[in-house]
PDB file of C-alpha atoms in Angstrom:
ATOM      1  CA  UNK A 223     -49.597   3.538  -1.668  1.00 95.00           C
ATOM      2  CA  UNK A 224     -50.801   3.436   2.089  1.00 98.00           C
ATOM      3  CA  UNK A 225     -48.323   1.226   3.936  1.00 98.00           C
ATOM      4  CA  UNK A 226     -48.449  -0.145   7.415  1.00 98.00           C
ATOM      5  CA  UNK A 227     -45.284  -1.121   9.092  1.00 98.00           C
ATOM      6  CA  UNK A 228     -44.808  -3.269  11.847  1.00 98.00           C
ATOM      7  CA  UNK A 229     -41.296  -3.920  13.748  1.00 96.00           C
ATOM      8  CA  UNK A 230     -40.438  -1.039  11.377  1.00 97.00           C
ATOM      9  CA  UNK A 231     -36.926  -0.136  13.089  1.00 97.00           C
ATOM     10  CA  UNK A 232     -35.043   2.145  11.246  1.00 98.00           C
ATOM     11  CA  UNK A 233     -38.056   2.309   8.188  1.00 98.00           C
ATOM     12  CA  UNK A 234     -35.976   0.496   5.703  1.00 98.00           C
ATOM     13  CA  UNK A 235     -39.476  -0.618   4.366  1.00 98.00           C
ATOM     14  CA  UNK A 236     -39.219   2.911   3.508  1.00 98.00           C
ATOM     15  CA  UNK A 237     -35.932   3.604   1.788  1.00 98.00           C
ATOM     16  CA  UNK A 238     -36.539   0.278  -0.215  1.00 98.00           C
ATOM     17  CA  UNK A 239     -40.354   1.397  -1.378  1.00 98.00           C
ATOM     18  CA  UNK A 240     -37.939   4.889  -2.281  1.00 98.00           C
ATOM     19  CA  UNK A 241     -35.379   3.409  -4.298  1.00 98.00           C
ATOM     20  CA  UNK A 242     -37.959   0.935  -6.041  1.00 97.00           C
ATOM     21  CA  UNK A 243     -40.358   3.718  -7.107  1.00 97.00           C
ATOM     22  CA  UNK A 244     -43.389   3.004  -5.431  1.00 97.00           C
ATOM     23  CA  UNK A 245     -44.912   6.133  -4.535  1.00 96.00           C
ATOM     24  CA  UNK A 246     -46.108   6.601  -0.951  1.00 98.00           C
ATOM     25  CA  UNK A 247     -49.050   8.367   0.588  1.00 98.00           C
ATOM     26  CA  UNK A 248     -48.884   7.200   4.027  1.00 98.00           C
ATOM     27  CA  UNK A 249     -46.510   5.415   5.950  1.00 98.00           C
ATOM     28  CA  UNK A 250     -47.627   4.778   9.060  1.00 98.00           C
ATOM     29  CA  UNK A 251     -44.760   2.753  11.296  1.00 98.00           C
ATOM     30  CA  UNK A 252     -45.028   0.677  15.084  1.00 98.00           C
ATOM     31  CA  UNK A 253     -41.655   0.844  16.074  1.00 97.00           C
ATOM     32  CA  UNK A 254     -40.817   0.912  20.351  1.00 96.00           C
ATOM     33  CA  UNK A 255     -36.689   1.383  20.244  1.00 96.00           C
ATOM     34  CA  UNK A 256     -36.244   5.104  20.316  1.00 97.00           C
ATOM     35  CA  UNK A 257     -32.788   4.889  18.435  1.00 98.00           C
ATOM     36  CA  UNK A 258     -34.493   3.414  15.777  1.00 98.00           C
ATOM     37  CA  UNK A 259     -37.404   5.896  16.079  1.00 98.00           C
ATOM     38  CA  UNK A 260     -34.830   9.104  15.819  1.00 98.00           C
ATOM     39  CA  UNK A 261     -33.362   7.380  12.841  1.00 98.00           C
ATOM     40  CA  UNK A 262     -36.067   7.351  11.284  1.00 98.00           C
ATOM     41  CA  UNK A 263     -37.566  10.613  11.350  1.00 98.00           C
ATOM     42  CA  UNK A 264     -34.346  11.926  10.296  1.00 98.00           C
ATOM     43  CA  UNK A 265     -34.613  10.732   7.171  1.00 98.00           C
ATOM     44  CA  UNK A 266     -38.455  10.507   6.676  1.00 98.00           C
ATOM     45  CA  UNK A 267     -40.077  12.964   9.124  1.00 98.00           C
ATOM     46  CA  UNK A 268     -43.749  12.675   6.924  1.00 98.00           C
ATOM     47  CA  UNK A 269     -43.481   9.022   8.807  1.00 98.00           C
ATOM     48  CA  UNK A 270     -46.295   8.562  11.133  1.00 98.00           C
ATOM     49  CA  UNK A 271     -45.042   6.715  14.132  1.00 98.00           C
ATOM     50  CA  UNK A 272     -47.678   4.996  16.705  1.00 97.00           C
ATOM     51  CA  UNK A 273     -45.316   3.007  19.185  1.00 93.00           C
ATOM     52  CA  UNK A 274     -46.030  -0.439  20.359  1.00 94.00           C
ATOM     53  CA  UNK A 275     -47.940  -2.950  18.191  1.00 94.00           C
ATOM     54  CA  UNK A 276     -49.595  -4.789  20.584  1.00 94.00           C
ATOM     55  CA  UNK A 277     -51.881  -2.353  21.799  1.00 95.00           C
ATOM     56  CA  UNK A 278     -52.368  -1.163  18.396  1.00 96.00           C
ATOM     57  CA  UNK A 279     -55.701  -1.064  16.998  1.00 96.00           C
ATOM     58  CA  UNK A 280     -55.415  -1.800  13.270  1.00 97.00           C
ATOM     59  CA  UNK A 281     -59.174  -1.859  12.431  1.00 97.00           C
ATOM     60  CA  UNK A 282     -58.174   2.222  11.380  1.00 97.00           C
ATOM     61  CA  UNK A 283     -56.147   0.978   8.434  1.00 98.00           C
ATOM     62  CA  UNK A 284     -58.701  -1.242   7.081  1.00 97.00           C
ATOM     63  CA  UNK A 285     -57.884  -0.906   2.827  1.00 93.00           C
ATOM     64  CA  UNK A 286     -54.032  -0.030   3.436  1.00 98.00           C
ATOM     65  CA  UNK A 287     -52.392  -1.193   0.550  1.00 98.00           C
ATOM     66  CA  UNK A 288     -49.211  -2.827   2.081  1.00 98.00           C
ATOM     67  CA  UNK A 289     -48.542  -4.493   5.115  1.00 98.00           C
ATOM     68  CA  UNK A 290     -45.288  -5.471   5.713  1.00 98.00           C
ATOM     69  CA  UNK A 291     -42.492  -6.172   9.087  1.00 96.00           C
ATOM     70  CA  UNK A 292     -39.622  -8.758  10.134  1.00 90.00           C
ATOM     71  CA  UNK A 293     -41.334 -10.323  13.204  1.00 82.00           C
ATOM     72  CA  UNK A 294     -38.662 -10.774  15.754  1.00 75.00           C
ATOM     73  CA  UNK A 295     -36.229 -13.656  15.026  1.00 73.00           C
ATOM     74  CA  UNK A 296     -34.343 -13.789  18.879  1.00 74.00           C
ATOM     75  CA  UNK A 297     -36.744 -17.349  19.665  1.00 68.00           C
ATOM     76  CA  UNK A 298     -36.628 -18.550  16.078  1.00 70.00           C
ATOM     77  CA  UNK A 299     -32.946 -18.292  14.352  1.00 69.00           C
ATOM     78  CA  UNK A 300     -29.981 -20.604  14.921  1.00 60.00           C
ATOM     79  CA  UNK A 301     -28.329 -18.302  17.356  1.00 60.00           C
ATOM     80  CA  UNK A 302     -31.618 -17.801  19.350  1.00 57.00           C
ATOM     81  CA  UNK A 303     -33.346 -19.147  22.224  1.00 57.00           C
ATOM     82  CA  UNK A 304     -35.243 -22.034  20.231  1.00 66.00           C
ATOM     83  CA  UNK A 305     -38.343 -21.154  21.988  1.00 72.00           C
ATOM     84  CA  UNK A 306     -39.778 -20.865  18.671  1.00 71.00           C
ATOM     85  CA  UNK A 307     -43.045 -18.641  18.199  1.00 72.00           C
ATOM     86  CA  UNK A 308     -43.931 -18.866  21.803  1.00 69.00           C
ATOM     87  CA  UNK A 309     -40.969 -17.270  22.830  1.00 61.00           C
ATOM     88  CA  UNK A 310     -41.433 -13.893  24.777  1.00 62.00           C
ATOM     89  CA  UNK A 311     -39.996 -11.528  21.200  1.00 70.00           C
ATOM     90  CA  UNK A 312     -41.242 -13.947  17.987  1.00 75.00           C
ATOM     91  CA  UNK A 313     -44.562 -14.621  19.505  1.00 82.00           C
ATOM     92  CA  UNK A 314     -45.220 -10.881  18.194  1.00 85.00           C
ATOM     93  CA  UNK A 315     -46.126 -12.870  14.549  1.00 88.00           C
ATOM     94  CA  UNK A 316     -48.783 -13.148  15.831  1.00 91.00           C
ATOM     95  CA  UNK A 317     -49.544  -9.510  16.200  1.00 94.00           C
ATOM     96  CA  UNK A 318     -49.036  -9.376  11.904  1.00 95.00           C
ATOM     97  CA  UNK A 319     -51.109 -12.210  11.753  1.00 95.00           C
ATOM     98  CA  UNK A 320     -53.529  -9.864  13.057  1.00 96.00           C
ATOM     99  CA  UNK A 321     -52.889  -6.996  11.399  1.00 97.00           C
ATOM    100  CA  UNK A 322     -53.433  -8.572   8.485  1.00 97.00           C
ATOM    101  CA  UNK A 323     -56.627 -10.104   9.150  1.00 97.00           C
ATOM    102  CA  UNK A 324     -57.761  -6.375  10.231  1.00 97.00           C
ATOM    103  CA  UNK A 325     -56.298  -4.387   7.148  1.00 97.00           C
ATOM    104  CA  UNK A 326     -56.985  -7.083   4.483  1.00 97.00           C
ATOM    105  CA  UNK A 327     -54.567  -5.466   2.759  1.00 98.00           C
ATOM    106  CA  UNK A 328     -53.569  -6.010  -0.994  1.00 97.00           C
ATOM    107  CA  UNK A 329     -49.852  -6.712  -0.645  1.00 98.00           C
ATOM    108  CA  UNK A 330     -48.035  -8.413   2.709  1.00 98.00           C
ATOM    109  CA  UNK A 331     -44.796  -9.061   2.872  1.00 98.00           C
ATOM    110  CA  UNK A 332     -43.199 -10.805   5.985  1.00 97.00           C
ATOM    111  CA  UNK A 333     -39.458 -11.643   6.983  1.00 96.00           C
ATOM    112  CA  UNK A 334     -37.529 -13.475   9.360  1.00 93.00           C
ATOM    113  CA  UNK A 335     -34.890 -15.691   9.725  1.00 91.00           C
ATOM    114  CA  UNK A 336     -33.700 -19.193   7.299  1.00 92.00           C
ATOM    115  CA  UNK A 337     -32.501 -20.942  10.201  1.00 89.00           C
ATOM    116  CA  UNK A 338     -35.503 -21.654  11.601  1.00 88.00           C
ATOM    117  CA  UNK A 339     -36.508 -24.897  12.013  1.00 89.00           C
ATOM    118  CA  UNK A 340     -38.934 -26.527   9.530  1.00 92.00           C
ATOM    119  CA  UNK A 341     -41.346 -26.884  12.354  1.00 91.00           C
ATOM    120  CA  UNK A 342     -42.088 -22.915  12.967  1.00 90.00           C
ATOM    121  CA  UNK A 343     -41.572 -22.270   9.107  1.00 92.00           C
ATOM    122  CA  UNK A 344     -44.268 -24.340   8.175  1.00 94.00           C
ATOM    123  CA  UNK A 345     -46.404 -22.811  11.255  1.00 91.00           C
ATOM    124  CA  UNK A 346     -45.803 -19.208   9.616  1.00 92.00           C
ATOM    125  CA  UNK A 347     -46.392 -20.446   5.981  1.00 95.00           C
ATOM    126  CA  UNK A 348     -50.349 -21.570   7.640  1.00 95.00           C
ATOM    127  CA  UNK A 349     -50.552 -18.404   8.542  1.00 95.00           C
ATOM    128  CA  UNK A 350     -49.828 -16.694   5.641  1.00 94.00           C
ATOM    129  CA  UNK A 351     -51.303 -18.888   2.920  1.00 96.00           C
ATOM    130  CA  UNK A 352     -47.811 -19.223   0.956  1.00 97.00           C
ATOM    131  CA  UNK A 353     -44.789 -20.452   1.203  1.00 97.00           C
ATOM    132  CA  UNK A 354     -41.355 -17.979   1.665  1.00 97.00           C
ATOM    133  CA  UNK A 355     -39.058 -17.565  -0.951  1.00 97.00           C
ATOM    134  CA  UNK A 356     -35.135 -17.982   0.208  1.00 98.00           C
ATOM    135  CA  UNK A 357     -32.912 -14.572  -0.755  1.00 98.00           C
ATOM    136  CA  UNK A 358     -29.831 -14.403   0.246  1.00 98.00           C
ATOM    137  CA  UNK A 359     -28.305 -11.041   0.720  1.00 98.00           C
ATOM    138  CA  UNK A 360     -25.111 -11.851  -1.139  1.00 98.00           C
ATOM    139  CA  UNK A 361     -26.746 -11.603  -4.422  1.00 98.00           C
ATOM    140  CA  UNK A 362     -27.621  -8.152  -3.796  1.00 98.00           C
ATOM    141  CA  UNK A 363     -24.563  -6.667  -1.298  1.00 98.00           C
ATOM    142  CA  UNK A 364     -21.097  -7.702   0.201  1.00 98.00           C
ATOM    143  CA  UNK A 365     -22.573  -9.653   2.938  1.00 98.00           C
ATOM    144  CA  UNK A 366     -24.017 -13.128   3.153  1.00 97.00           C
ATOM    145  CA  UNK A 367     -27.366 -13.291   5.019  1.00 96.00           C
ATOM    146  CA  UNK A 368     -30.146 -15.451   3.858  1.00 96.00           C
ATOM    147  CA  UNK A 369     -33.691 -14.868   4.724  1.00 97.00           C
ATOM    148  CA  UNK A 370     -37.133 -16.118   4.028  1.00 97.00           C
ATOM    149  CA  UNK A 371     -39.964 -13.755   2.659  1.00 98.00           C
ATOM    150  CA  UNK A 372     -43.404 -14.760   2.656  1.00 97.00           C
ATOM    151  CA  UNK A 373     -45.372 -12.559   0.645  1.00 98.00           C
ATOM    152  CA  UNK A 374     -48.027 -12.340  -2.572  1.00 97.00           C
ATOM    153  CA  UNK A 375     -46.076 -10.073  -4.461  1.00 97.00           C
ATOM    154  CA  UNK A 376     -44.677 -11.502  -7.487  1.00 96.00           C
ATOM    155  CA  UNK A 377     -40.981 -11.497  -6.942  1.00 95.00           C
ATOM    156  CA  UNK A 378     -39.011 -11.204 -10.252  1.00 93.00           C
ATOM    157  CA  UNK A 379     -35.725 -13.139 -12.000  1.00 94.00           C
ATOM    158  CA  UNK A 380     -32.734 -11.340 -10.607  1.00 95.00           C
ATOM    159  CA  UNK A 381     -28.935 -11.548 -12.086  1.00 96.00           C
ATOM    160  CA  UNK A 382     -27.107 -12.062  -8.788  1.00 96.00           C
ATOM    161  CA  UNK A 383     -24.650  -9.030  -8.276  1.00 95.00           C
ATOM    162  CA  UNK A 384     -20.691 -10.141  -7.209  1.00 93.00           C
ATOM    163  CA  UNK A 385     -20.177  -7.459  -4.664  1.00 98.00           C
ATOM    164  CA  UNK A 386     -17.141  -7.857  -2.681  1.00 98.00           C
ATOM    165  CA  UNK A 387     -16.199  -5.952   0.530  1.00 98.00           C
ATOM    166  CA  UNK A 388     -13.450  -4.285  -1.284  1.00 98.00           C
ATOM    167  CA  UNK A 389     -16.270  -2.537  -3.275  1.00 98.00           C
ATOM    168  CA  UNK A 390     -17.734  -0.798   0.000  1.00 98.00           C
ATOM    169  CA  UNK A 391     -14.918   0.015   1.823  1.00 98.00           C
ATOM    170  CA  UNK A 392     -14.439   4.004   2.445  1.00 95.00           C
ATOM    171  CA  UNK A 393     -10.816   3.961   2.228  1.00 90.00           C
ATOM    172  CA  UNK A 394     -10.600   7.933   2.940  1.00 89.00           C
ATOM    173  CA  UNK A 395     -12.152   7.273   6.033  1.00 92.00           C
ATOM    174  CA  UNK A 396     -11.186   6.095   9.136  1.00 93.00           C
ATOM    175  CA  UNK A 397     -11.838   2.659  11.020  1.00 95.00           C
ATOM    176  CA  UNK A 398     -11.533   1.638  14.725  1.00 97.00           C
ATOM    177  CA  UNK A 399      -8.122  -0.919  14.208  1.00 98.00           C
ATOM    178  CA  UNK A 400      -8.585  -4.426  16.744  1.00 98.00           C
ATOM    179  CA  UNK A 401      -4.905  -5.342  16.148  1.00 98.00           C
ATOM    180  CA  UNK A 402      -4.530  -5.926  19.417  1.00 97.00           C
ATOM    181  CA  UNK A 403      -7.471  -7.681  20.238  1.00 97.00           C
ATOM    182  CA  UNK A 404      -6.943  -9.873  17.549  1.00 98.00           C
ATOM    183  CA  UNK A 405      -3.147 -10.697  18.649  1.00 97.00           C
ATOM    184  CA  UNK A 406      -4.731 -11.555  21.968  1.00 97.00           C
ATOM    185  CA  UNK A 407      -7.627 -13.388  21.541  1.00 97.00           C
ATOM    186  CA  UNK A 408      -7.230 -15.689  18.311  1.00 97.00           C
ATOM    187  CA  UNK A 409      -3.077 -15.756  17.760  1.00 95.00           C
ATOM    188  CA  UNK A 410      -1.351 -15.798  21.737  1.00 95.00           C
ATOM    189  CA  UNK A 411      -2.373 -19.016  22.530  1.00 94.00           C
ATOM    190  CA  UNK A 412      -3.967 -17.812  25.624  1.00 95.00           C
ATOM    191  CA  UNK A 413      -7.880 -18.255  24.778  1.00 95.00           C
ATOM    192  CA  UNK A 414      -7.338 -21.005  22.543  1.00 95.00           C
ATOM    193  CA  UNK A 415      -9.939 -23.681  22.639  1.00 93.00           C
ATOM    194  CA  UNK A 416     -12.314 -21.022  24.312  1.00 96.00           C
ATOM    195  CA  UNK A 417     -15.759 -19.185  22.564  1.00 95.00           C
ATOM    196  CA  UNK A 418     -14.144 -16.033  22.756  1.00 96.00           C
ATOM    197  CA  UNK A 419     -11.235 -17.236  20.398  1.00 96.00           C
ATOM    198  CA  UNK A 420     -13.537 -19.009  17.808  1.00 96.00           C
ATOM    199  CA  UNK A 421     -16.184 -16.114  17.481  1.00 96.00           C
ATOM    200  CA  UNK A 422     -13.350 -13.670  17.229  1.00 97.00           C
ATOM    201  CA  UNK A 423     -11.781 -15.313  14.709  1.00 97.00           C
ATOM    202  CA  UNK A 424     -15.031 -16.061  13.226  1.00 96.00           C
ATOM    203  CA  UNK A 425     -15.367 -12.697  12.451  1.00 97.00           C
ATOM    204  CA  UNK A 426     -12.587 -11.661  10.523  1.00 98.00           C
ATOM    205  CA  UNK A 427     -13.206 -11.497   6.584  1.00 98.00           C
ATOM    206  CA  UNK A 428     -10.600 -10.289   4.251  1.00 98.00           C
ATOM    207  CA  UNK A 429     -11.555  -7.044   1.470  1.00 98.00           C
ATOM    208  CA  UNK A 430     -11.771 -10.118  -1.437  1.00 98.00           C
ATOM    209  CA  UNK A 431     -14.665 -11.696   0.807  1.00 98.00           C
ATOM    210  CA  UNK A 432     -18.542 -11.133   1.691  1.00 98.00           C
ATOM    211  CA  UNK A 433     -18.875 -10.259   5.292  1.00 98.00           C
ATOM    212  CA  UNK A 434     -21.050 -12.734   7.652  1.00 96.00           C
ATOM    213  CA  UNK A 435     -24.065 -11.330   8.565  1.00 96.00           C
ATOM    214  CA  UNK A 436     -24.664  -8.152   9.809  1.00 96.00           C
ATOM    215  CA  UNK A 437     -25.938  -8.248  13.601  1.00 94.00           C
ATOM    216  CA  UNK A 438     -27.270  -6.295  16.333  1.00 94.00           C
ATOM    217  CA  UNK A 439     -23.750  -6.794  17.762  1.00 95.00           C
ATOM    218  CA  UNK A 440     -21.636  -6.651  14.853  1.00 97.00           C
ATOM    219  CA  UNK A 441     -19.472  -4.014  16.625  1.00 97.00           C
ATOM    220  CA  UNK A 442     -18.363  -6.002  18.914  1.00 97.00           C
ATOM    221  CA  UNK A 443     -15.541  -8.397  17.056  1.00 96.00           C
ATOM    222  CA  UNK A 444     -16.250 -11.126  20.040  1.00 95.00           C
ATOM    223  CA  UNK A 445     -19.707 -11.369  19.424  1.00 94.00           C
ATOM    224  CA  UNK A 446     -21.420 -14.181  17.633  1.00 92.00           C
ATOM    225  CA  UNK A 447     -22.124 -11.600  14.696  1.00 94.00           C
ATOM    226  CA  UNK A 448     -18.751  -9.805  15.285  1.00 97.00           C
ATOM    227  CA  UNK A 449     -17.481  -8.064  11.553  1.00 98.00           C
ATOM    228  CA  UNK A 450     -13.877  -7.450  11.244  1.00 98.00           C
ATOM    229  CA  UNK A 451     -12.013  -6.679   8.222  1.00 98.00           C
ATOM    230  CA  UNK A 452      -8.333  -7.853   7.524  1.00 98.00           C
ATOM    231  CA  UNK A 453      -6.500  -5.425   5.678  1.00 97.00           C
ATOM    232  CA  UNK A 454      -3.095  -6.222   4.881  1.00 96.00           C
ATOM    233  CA  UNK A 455      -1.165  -7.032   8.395  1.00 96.00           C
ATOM    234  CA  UNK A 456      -3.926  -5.048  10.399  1.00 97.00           C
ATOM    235  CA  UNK A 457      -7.384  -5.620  11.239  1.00 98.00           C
ATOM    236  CA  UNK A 458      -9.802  -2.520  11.509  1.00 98.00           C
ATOM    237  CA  UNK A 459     -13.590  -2.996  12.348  1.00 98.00           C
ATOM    238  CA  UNK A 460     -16.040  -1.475   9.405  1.00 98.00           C
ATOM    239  CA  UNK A 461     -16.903   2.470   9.965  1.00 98.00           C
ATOM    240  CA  UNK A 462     -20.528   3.370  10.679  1.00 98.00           C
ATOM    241  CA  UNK A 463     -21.295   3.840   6.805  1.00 98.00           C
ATOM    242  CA  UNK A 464     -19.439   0.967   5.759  1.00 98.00           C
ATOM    243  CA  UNK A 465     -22.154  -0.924   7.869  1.00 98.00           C
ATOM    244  CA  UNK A 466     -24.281   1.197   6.162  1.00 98.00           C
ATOM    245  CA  UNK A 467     -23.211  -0.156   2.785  1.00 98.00           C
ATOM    246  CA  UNK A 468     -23.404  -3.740   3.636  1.00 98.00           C
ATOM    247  CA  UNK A 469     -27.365  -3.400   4.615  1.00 98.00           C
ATOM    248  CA  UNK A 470     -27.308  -1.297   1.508  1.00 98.00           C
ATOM    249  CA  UNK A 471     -28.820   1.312   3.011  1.00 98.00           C
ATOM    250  CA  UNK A 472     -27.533   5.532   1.683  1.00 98.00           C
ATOM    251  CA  UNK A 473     -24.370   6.689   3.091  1.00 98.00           C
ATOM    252  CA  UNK A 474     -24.952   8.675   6.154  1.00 98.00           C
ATOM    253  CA  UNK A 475     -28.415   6.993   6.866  1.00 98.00           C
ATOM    254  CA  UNK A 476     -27.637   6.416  10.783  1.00 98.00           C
ATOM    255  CA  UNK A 477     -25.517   9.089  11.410  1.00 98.00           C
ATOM    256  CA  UNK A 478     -27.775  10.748  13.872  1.00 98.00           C
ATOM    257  CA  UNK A 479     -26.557   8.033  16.355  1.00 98.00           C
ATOM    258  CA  UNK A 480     -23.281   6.939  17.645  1.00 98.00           C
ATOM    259  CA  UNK A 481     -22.162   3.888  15.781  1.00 98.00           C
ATOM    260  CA  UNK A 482     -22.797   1.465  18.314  1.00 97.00           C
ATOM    261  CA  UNK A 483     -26.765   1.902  18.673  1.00 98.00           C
ATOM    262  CA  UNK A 484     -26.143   2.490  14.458  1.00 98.00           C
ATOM    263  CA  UNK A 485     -25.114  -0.976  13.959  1.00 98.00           C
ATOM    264  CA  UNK A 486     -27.519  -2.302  16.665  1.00 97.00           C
ATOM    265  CA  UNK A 487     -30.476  -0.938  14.355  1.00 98.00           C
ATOM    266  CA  UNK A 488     -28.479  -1.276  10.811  1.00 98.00           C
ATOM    267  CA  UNK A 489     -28.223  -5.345  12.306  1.00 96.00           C
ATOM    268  CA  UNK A 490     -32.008  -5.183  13.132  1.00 95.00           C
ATOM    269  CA  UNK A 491     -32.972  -3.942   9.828  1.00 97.00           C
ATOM    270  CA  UNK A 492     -33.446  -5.242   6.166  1.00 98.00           C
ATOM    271  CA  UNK A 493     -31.060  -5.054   2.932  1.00 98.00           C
ATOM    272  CA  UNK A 494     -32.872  -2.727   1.059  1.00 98.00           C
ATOM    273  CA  UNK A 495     -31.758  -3.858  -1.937  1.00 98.00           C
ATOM    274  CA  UNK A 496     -33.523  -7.080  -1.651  1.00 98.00           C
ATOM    275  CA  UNK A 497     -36.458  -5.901  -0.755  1.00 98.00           C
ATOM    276  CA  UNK A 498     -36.891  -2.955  -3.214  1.00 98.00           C
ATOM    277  CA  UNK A 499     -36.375  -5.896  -6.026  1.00 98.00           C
ATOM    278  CA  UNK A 500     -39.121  -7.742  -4.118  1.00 98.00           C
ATOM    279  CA  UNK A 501     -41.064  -4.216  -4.131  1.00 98.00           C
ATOM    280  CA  UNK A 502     -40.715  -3.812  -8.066  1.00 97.00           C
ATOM    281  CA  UNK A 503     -42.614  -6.497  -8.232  1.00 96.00           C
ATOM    282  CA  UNK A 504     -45.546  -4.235  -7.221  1.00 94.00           C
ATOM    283  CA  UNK A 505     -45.349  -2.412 -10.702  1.00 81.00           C
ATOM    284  CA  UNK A 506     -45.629  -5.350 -12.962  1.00 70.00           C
ATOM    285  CA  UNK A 507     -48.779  -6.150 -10.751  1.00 65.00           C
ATOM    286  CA  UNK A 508     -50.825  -3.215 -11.707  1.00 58.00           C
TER     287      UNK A 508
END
């Protein structure tokens, strides 16, 4: 296959078309954060990368077999501006909207977030002649993190999968412990009432839980997308490949960065399991 990726990040478009055996010929990827970039050719150097998408000229992939990218969700998602798609990052739909008018390509698939409102969902869905089928992550990992697809790939039956955090933890490894932090923020008393104490505690999941969703900030256990694991009388945040592990994505995959920008572009980037399922689909179509 010839594949065109836009908003590629760290190519997990890639690792997913890998795992679902889809053989590629060309993968060419418009990606602008250079974390994300350096990630990437770690792992797949035979990726062609051509930088921003807007000043992209997709007329040269005309008859690409796959188009596919997560427009930014910052405007759209429950946690975002709600400028909706004329916000300054999600407007850039519009740029796949274009692409795939160029490329006419065979396949599309498209992601972003299920909190949207119905409003902008329904503006997307006009633009890509379909309505988006709901997966949530949790049938396919140890975190919860539901997301719409829009795509004409025909997306098979799927025997959801009870993965706990328990089952990715890397127990010979270690983890950066928050004991502290947690004493302070959620159990002294002294921030009670305030955001800092509810998204802190917000963020703490036990090993016989999902996680929340994994976010650009997940490191950071007072963030809105803070992950923090209890583990018996101590709380530890996740190590870089248990992030790893909770996007699905091979042990080691980010380790070319320190693990803050890794969980910046782990939090950016797609469960791969979900969408190599949604990929397989690409076999039964030929």
């Amino acid at each position: 296959m010839n594949v065109l990726s836009l908003f590629d990040g760290i190519s997990c478009g890639m690792v997913a078309l890998e795992r679902a055996g889809i053989p590629v010929e060309r993968y060419v990827a418009y990606e602008i954060d250079k974390y994300a970039i350096q990630t990437s050719k770690k792992n797949y150097p035979q990726i062609e990368h051509c930088g921003d998408v807007t000043t992209a000229d997709f007329t040269q992939y005309k008859g690409f077999d796959l188009l596919i990218g997560g427009s930014p969700c910052q405007d759209l998602c429950g946690m975002g501006s709600r400028e909706g798609l004329a916000g300054e990052k999600s407007k850039l739909f519009f740029e796949f909207v274009r692409a795939l008018k160029e490329v006419q390509p065979r396949y599309f698939l498209l992601e972003n977030n299920a909190s949207m409102l119905k409003e902008n969902r329904d503006i997307i869905s006009s633009y890509m002649g379909c309505e988006p089928v709901l997966i949530n992550s949790a049938d396919f990992s140890a975190q919860t993190r539901k997301r719409l697809y829009w795509t004409n790939i025909p997306i098979g039956e799927y025997d959801p999968k009870n993965i706990l955090i328990e089952d990715i933890m890397q127990n010979d490894m270690p983890r950066e412990c928050v004991t502290d932090k947690i004493n302070k923020y959620v159990f002294s008393g002294e921030y009670a009432g305030r955001k800092i104490e509810k998204t802190t505690r917000n963020s703490i999941r036990t090993p016989e839980q999902k996680s929340r969703t994994i976010g650009t900030c997940s490191y950071d256990i007072s963030s809105n997308a803070g992950v923090c694991f209890k583990i018996g009388d101590e709380y530890y945040k996740p190590n870089q490949v248990e992030f790893e592990r909770l996007q699905t994505l091979p042990d080691g995959y980010t380790s070319i960065l320190p693990i803050k920008k890794a969980v910046f572009g782990i939090g950016n980037g797609w469960t791969v399991d979900v969408i190599a399922h949604i990929f397989r689909g690409l076999k039964y179509d030929n």
